Amino acid sequence: DVKVTQSSRYLVKRTGEKVFLECVQDMDHENMFWYRQDPGLGLRLIYFSYDVKMKEKGDIPEGYSVSREKKERFSLILESASTNQTSMYLCASSGNSATNEKLFFGSGTQLSVL
Amino acid sequence: LAKTTQPISMDSYEGQEVNITCSHNNIATNDYITWYQQFPSQGPRFIIQGYKTKVTNEVASLFIPADRKSSTLSLPRVSLSDTAVYYCLVGDISNTGRRALTFGSGTRLQVQP
């Protein structure tokens, strides 16, 4: 089975801190995604990557950046954390098919910014 | 960029069949339709995927009409453990032409005893 691992299940940070959320997948997937989920808003796409060192903005990229130095790892970076970035963050990966993506999700990181 | 529309919530009772419909009027020719289930404090997990007509697996059935502008997830004889949020997903295209995968708000299904 595909495994997508997020480094932290819970994280508490202070306003202004630089925060790194790490995600690793073990199925040699080309595509990786970062979503955030807030009550009543469903999952919103922050950034995605379709290849090493390649990235694209999703619906809500402001305040975030990403890094994909290796195929299996996709990092989400909050340059200067703010309280409105308190949320559940979900990482996902998918294979190489251009149209038949099946997303595999990690368990999520609940980030609290105080 | 959300391309799908679903009911916000549905209620059912144990043993009933539940049908959740998703509208995706702008679906692209090559897009598949995929449904996910999410329990609290977990990431979504894949339920079923289809391109046209009907697909069935051990968990659910997926009905897709000929025009593919909507799809219906059918859960036979639901139990309390089917209480979850259900999302349908079709492909999306970013401003640079790359495929993104964006979710709608999902349908919260509550199953009562």
GROMACS .gro file of C-alpha atoms in nm:
model
  227
    1ASP     CA    1   0.000   0.000   0.000
    2VAL     CA    2   0.100   0.355  -0.065
    3LYS     CA    3   0.214   0.536   0.239
    4VAL     CA    4   0.213   0.913   0.277
    5THR     CA    5   0.374   1.023   0.599
    6GLN     CA    6   0.348   1.365   0.754
    7SER     CA    7   0.616   1.440   1.006
    8SER     CA    8   0.398   1.580   1.283
    9ARG     CA    9   0.044   1.502   1.392
   10TYR     CA   10   0.014   1.812   1.610
   11LEU     CA   11   0.221   2.127   1.605
   12VAL     CA   12   0.203   2.446   1.812
   13LYS     CA   13   0.392   2.751   1.694
   14ARG     CA   14   0.404   3.122   1.776
   15THR     CA   15   0.314   3.409   1.549
   16GLY     CA   16   0.605   3.508   1.330
   17GLU     CA   17   0.785   3.175   1.348
   18LYS     CA   18   0.899   2.998   1.035
   19VAL     CA   19   0.726   2.663   1.015
   20PHE     CA   20   0.815   2.357   0.812
   21LEU     CA   21   0.565   2.080   0.743
   22GLU     CA   22   0.720   1.771   0.591
   23CYS     CA   23   0.560   1.503   0.377
   24VAL     CA   24   0.714   1.185   0.240
   25GLN     CA   25   0.561   0.929   0.004
   26ASP     CA   26   0.700   0.586  -0.075
   27MET     CA   27   0.543   0.503  -0.412
   28ASP     CA   28   0.759   0.700  -0.651
   29HIS     CA   29   0.466   0.929  -0.733
   30GLU     CA   30   0.521   1.224  -0.962
   31ASN     CA   31   0.256   1.448  -0.814
   32MET     CA   32   0.232   1.582  -0.461
   33PHE     CA   33  -0.017   1.824  -0.308
   34TRP     CA   34  -0.066   2.034   0.002
   35TYR     CA   35  -0.419   2.114   0.120
   36ARG     CA   36  -0.555   2.289   0.422
   37GLN     CA   37  -0.887   2.205   0.574
   38ASP     CA   38  -1.099   2.432   0.788
   39PRO     CA   39  -1.446   2.366   0.928
   40GLY     CA   40  -1.713   2.434   0.669
   41LEU     CA   41  -1.462   2.505   0.392
   42GLY     CA   42  -1.364   2.158   0.279
   43LEU     CA   43  -1.015   2.099   0.142
   44ARG     CA   44  -0.843   2.390  -0.029
   45LEU     CA   45  -0.538   2.342  -0.247
   46ILE     CA   46  -0.235   2.546  -0.141
   47TYR     CA   47   0.041   2.425  -0.373
   48PHE     CA   48   0.116   2.123  -0.583
   49SER     CA   49   0.420   1.978  -0.752
   50TYR     CA   50   0.433   1.762  -1.061
   51ASP     CA   51   0.808   1.698  -1.063
   52VAL     CA   52   1.121   1.755  -0.861
   53LYS     CA   53   1.192   2.126  -0.822
   54MET     CA   54   0.864   2.209  -0.996
   55LYS     CA   55   0.574   2.371  -0.817
   56GLU     CA   56   0.249   2.544  -0.892
   57LYS     CA   57   0.015   2.761  -0.692
   58GLY     CA   58  -0.322   2.628  -0.596
   59ASP     CA   59  -0.620   2.827  -0.478
   60ILE     CA   60  -0.470   2.979  -0.162
   61PRO     CA   61  -0.089   3.009  -0.190
   62GLU     CA   62  -0.052   3.339  -0.005
   63GLY     CA   63   0.166   3.311   0.303
   64TYR     CA   64   0.305   2.973   0.199
   65SER     CA   65   0.592   2.837  -0.005
   66VAL     CA   66   0.698   2.483  -0.092
   67SER     CA   67   1.009   2.286  -0.164
   68ARG     CA   68   1.056   1.966  -0.360
   69GLU     CA   69   1.423   1.877  -0.374
   70LYS     CA   70   1.363   1.503  -0.393
   71LYS     CA   71   1.083   1.312  -0.558
   72GLU     CA   72   0.957   1.153  -0.241
   73ARG     CA   73   0.952   1.465  -0.023
   74PHE     CA   74   0.733   1.775  -0.045
   75SER     CA   75   0.766   2.043   0.220
   76LEU     CA   76   0.525   2.322   0.303
   77ILE     CA   77   0.678   2.634   0.453
   78LEU     CA   78   0.503   2.908   0.644
   79GLU     CA   79   0.750   3.194   0.618
   80SER     CA   80   0.603   3.389   0.909
   81ALA     CA   81   0.321   3.203   1.079
   82SER     CA   82   0.003   3.390   1.157
   83THR     CA   83  -0.300   3.296   1.362
   84ASN     CA   84  -0.516   3.263   1.050
   85GLN     CA   85  -0.293   2.978   0.941
   86THR     CA   86  -0.417   2.765   1.226
   87SER     CA   87  -0.562   2.470   1.042
   88MET     CA   88  -0.539   2.102   0.950
   89TYR     CA   89  -0.282   2.051   0.677
   90LEU     CA   90  -0.307   1.748   0.452
   91CYS     CA   91  -0.045   1.619   0.213
   92ALA     CA   92  -0.133   1.390  -0.078
   93SER     CA   93   0.038   1.220  -0.368
   94SER     CA   94  -0.077   1.067  -0.694
   95GLY     CA   95   0.072   0.869  -0.977
   96ASN     CA   96   0.169   0.952  -1.327
   97SER     CA   97  -0.154   0.918  -1.520
   98ALA     CA   98  -0.257   1.242  -1.679
   99THR     CA   99  -0.624   1.190  -1.609
  100ASN     CA  100  -0.676   0.901  -1.377
  101GLU     CA  101  -0.537   1.035  -1.054
  102LYS     CA  102  -0.608   0.858  -0.733
  103LEU     CA  103  -0.496   1.064  -0.438
  104PHE     CA  104  -0.334   0.910  -0.135
  105PHE     CA  105  -0.344   1.125   0.177
  106GLY     CA  106  -0.138   1.148   0.489
  107SER     CA  107  -0.301   1.161   0.831
  108GLY     CA  108  -0.271   1.537   0.852
  109THR     CA  109  -0.094   1.789   1.072
  110GLN     CA  110  -0.305   1.999   1.305
  111LEU     CA  111  -0.119   2.329   1.331
  112SER     CA  112  -0.201   2.584   1.597
  113VAL     CA  113  -0.045   2.929   1.573
  114LEU     CA  114  -0.064   3.125   1.896
  115LEU     CA  115  -1.160   2.691  -0.909
  116ALA     CA  116  -1.408   2.452  -0.750
  117LYS     CA  117  -1.567   2.250  -1.027
  118THR     CA  118  -1.807   2.037  -0.828
  119THR     CA  119  -2.129   2.101  -0.641
  120GLN     CA  120  -2.273   1.868  -0.380
  121PRO     CA  121  -2.540   1.892  -0.111
  122ILE     CA  122  -2.395   2.020   0.213
  123SER     CA  123  -2.546   1.747   0.428
  124MET     CA  124  -2.769   1.440   0.424
  125ASP     CA  125  -2.931   1.229   0.692
  126SER     CA  126  -3.013   0.861   0.677
  127TYR     CA  127  -3.090   0.561   0.894
  128GLU     CA  128  -2.906   0.237   0.927
  129GLY     CA  129  -2.989  -0.015   0.656
  130GLN     CA  130  -3.105   0.243   0.403
  131GLU     CA  131  -2.951   0.311   0.065
  132VAL     CA  132  -2.795   0.656   0.034
  133ASN     CA  133  -2.742   0.838  -0.294
  134ILE     CA  134  -2.522   1.147  -0.308
  135THR     CA  135  -2.519   1.342  -0.631
  136CYS     CA  136  -2.240   1.566  -0.751
  137SER     CA  137  -2.267   1.820  -1.029
  138HIS     CA  138  -1.966   1.882  -1.253
  139ASN     CA  139  -2.093   2.073  -1.553
  140ASN     CA  140  -1.750   2.162  -1.689
  141ILE     CA  141  -1.595   1.820  -1.675
  142ALA     CA  142  -1.325   1.771  -1.938
  143THR     CA  143  -1.335   1.492  -2.191
  144ASN     CA  144  -1.050   1.302  -2.031
  145ASP     CA  145  -1.149   1.355  -1.667
  146TYR     CA  146  -1.236   1.070  -1.440
  147ILE     CA  147  -1.472   1.117  -1.147
  148THR     CA  148  -1.342   1.010  -0.810
  149TRP     CA  149  -1.513   0.994  -0.472
  150TYR     CA  150  -1.344   1.013  -0.134
  151GLN     CA  151  -1.459   0.950   0.221
  152GLN     CA  152  -1.324   1.140   0.520
  153PHE     CA  153  -1.363   1.066   0.889
  154PRO     CA  154  -1.284   1.328   1.153
  155SER     CA  155  -0.914   1.384   1.213
  156GLN     CA  156  -0.813   1.168   0.917
  157GLY     CA  157  -0.714   1.232   0.559
  158PRO     CA  158  -0.967   1.147   0.287
  159ARG     CA  159  -0.953   0.800   0.147
  160PHE     CA  160  -1.044   0.673  -0.198
  161ILE     CA  161  -1.383   0.504  -0.238
  162ILE     CA  162  -1.452   0.465  -0.609
  163GLN     CA  163  -1.363   0.604  -0.948
  164GLY     CA  164  -1.533   0.596  -1.286
  165TYR     CA  165  -1.543   0.748  -1.630
  166LYS     CA  166  -1.891   0.662  -1.760
  167THR     CA  167  -2.196   0.444  -1.701
  168LYS     CA  168  -2.172   0.238  -1.383
  169VAL     CA  169  -1.891   0.119  -1.162
  170THR     CA  170  -1.934  -0.105  -0.859
  171ASN     CA  171  -1.692  -0.223  -0.596
  172GLU     CA  172  -1.727  -0.382  -0.256
  173VAL     CA  173  -1.803  -0.048  -0.093
  174ALA     CA  174  -2.019   0.153  -0.331
  175SER     CA  175  -2.157   0.206  -0.678
  176LEU     CA  176  -2.103   0.505  -0.900
  177PHE     CA  177  -2.355   0.606  -1.164
  178ILE     CA  178  -2.252   0.843  -1.440
  179PRO     CA  179  -2.501   0.954  -1.707
  180ALA     CA  180  -2.408   0.978  -2.071
  181ASP     CA  181  -2.342   1.355  -2.061
  182ARG     CA  182  -2.113   1.307  -1.756
  183LYS     CA  183  -2.221   1.639  -1.607
  184SER     CA  184  -2.313   1.473  -1.283
  185SER     CA  185  -2.246   1.154  -1.092
  186THR     CA  186  -2.418   0.971  -0.808
  187LEU     CA  187  -2.244   0.781  -0.535
  188SER     CA  188  -2.465   0.503  -0.400
  189LEU     CA  189  -2.398   0.347  -0.061
  190PRO     CA  190  -2.609   0.035  -0.006
  191ARG     CA  191  -2.743  -0.039   0.341
  192VAL     CA  192  -2.549   0.222   0.534
  193SER     CA  193  -2.433   0.167   0.889
  194LEU     CA  194  -2.331   0.406   1.163
  195SER     CA  195  -1.969   0.373   1.053
  196ASP     CA  196  -2.057   0.533   0.718
  197THR     CA  197  -2.108   0.865   0.895
  198ALA     CA  198  -1.845   1.080   0.726
  199VAL     CA  199  -1.790   1.357   0.472
  200TYR     CA  200  -1.797   1.249   0.109
  201TYR     CA  201  -1.621   1.441  -0.165
  202CYS     CA  202  -1.641   1.407  -0.540
  203LEU     CA  203  -1.342   1.520  -0.739
  204VAL     CA  204  -1.275   1.585  -1.105
  205GLY     CA  205  -0.961   1.718  -1.261
  206ASP     CA  206  -0.890   2.086  -1.286
  207ILE     CA  207  -0.654   2.297  -1.489
  208SER     CA  208  -0.436   2.564  -1.333
  209ASN     CA  209  -0.355   2.898  -1.494
  210THR     CA  210  -0.042   2.749  -1.645
  211GLY     CA  211  -0.224   2.451  -1.790
  212ARG     CA  212  -0.112   2.199  -1.532
  213ARG     CA  213  -0.360   1.963  -1.375
  214ALA     CA  214  -0.460   2.054  -1.024
  215LEU     CA  215  -0.699   1.855  -0.809
  216THR     CA  216  -0.941   2.076  -0.622
  217PHE     CA  217  -1.216   1.958  -0.392
  218GLY     CA  218  -1.562   2.097  -0.339
  219SER     CA  219  -1.707   2.141   0.008
  220GLY     CA  220  -1.823   1.782   0.036
  221THR     CA  221  -2.141   1.622   0.172
  222ARG     CA  222  -2.167   1.545   0.539
  223LEU     CA  223  -2.360   1.219   0.580
  224GLN     CA  224  -2.509   1.147   0.919
  225VAL     CA  225  -2.639   0.794   0.974
  226GLN     CA  226  -2.881   0.747   1.262
  227PRO     CA  227  -2.959   0.419   1.440
   0.00000   0.00000   0.00000
